[in-house]
């Protein structure tokens, strides 16, 4: 046989591939780029410390660990790093659980392991039997996988690993992505192409993307995925589709990711041909019980159902004069023997109740506290309206102590510039999580409600509405990846700071160059506030255009429901602007604890960033800056535009430090964002000026168009509708 000779050219190609230099940076690799680290002394230190990789035992998850570490370490350290036991080598990277690895079992880590629970892990430096171990230890194989990703992150972000003593475990038990993906592959409020689930080719074709999706999620601790839209199609519960769901569940299982489905409440009628879906009807109950049996035959570790009921036209128990608890409990009874969960959404607002929409979820759900079965979690959006750029925390947090409440964040930027605006959401998520409900006195943060610690709940969870599509870079905007990353990191540990998360994401996604890291971090940290300022400053909300939700539409009125219009929310008139939610208005404030009410009910103490959320104030109201409310509004809108321009400057300064592909994409998106920011500012100020009848302050840039022109803009075929 002819001996294979590697030509110099192939060798060069191989080398370039290995170092990542020849690959176009299309963003597909997310934060999992394992390119050769540029810090040579540190690379040497890592090579020495890690020595060889030892993963004892065999299972699908252990193979994944071995592959990920071999690939990751080979790439980062620039030399092959495969798993092999070489008794000669003194330094060992040892990964596993006491059950899979006799060597690890011998290290006496029982007590430390007990403390980290099912999903947690330890990263330790240990000496034993003449060897130096870097240990990734956990109680479960999935825990060891999480720990392996942590170790890789330490290297990617160039941390020292010589004296490791890390123990980590998640704050919330269920860390779940919610895909609003339809079976025809459109994605409701999705801005990154079509759904990644290729239902037509399932179950026979397993796209590599599914595996990379699972890797990415596991790397940030996400352990569940709801595959389908909450505006649900019962077809997904049919035998034909369950086979497809099974294929995905089998793919995700070794990564510790459970599959959940949305359950359309009327499925017994649509699939089962019953005459009713009444949750108290014995035939309906039997239908769901059988359906659950069928699902578990295909997917023995099925996670459960997410349900949107009696909300925005979805069917639900109220169609039969039953309560949300009746509906949720009927499904929970069917799932309980299998260990499944019901995540019942509290995003409801009744068209028959002419009350402030802010109040309706609380009004319906608070009386049901204590009436749900133990395997029901009520899933509550961060705020009471709908994922606005800034919302005060939802009054249900802290108000249902007998019910585990799950957080629902929106990662996809429906109201924050969708697929083209840079808005780093960690500060927004943290703002809600750290808000104090005062439910049990000072320090009763939303985070403590959500992690179950405030009221001692067994179940706890966070859901994030995914921003993922089949765009090559997954999220349309390269910085959208940061929000997916952030969601996972905060669901694992909400105490991480926004800066720390940004820091690690930037280093893993771009590079560790100090100027790049500090410049990009500065852009990210101010970006959400920039969006708030050019869209809805000072507590304004729901000013977006009809249906597409992309651009401004403060003039929207006369729609089928008042609370689908903008005028309902801003209430601008000749006297002033804002929604009075105090005692003199809708009194939505009464749904919060007295301490929260005390702070918010007085416009003089109410934080100005939510002022017009709770108060209707005159145009000449004196703000803390000394300006009138009108002038302040003008300044805030302008500040929003200026911040985007500052981001543009920052990004421009990075030319040559970021690969060409991503540099150009972000640059163009920032130009779109700047244009849109001006559109928002000019349209909103011109519109509100028709009421305030005051000039835009001299020092500020004046609108480029007329109000009539802005009111005519109507983007056709905007994505995600
Ligand atoms: C899935 C908002 C969105 C809808 C979404 C709904 C929900 O109203 O605009 O697209 O529907 O929230 O969260 O159920």
mmCIF file of C-alpha atoms and ligand atoms in Angstrom, residues 180 188-189 191 229-232 308 311-312 314 345 347-349 357 381 385-387 408 410 414-415 465 542 544 547-549 564 720-721, ligand 1:
data_model
loop_
_atom_site.group_PDB
_atom_site.id
_atom_site.type_symbol
_atom_site.label_atom_id
_atom_site.label_comp_id
_atom_site.label_asym_id
_atom_site.label_seq_id
_atom_site.Cartn_x
_atom_site.Cartn_y
_atom_site.Cartn_z
ATOM 1 C CA UNK A 180 -42.329 29.795 20.185
ATOM 2 C CA UNK A 188 -43.623 33.625 16.576
ATOM 3 C CA UNK A 189 -41.523 36.632 17.575
ATOM 4 C CA UNK A 191 -36.026 37.103 14.195
ATOM 5 C CA UNK A 229 -45.184 27.624 20.557
ATOM 6 C CA UNK A 230 -47.442 28.413 23.507
ATOM 7 C CA UNK A 231 -50.022 29.336 20.891
ATOM 8 C CA UNK A 232 -50.141 25.611 20.460
ATOM 9 C CA UNK A 308 -51.194 29.055 27.661
ATOM 10 C CA UNK A 311 -55.258 34.068 26.953
ATOM 11 C CA UNK A 312 -55.256 35.865 23.615
ATOM 12 C CA UNK A 314 -56.281 30.202 23.368
ATOM 13 C CA UNK A 345 -48.749 30.495 32.326
ATOM 14 C CA UNK A 347 -50.043 35.672 31.080
ATOM 15 C CA UNK A 348 -53.788 36.301 30.987
ATOM 16 C CA UNK A 349 -55.907 39.346 30.479
ATOM 17 C CA UNK A 357 -54.380 45.036 32.128
ATOM 18 C CA UNK A 381 -43.619 37.027 32.983
ATOM 19 C CA UNK A 385 -47.763 43.915 30.744
ATOM 20 C CA UNK A 386 -45.603 42.188 28.181
ATOM 21 C CA UNK A 387 -41.803 42.104 28.046
ATOM 22 C CA UNK A 408 -40.564 33.848 32.278
ATOM 23 C CA UNK A 410 -38.087 36.952 26.895
ATOM 24 C CA UNK A 414 -39.769 41.388 20.559
ATOM 25 C CA UNK A 415 -39.927 44.882 22.040
ATOM 26 C CA UNK A 465 -38.339 32.651 25.349
ATOM 27 C CA UNK A 542 -46.393 49.754 24.895
ATOM 28 C CA UNK A 544 -44.807 50.142 19.501
ATOM 29 C CA UNK A 547 -48.656 43.916 15.139
ATOM 30 C CA UNK A 548 -44.972 43.971 14.086
ATOM 31 C CA UNK A 549 -43.879 45.626 17.394
ATOM 32 C CA UNK A 564 -53.881 46.607 22.531
ATOM 33 C CA UNK A 720 -41.908 37.100 13.697
ATOM 34 C CA UNK A 721 -45.568 38.005 13.407
HETATM 35 C C1 LIG B 1 -46.919 33.696 21.980
HETATM 36 C C2 LIG B 1 -47.250 38.743 23.351
HETATM 37 C C3 LIG B 1 -46.708 38.409 21.987
HETATM 38 C C4 LIG B 1 -47.385 37.174 21.429
HETATM 39 C C5 LIG B 1 -47.169 36.020 22.439
HETATM 40 C C6 LIG B 1 -47.783 36.449 23.772
HETATM 41 C C7 LIG B 1 -47.570 35.396 24.859
HETATM 42 O O1 LIG B 1 -48.565 39.175 23.260
HETATM 43 O O2 LIG B 1 -46.865 39.503 21.120
HETATM 44 O O3 LIG B 1 -46.805 36.873 20.187
HETATM 45 O O4 LIG B 1 -47.744 34.842 21.979
HETATM 46 O O5 LIG B 1 -47.155 37.636 24.197
HETATM 47 O O6 LIG B 1 -46.650 35.559 25.621
HETATM 48 O O7 LIG B 1 -48.332 34.440 24.915
#
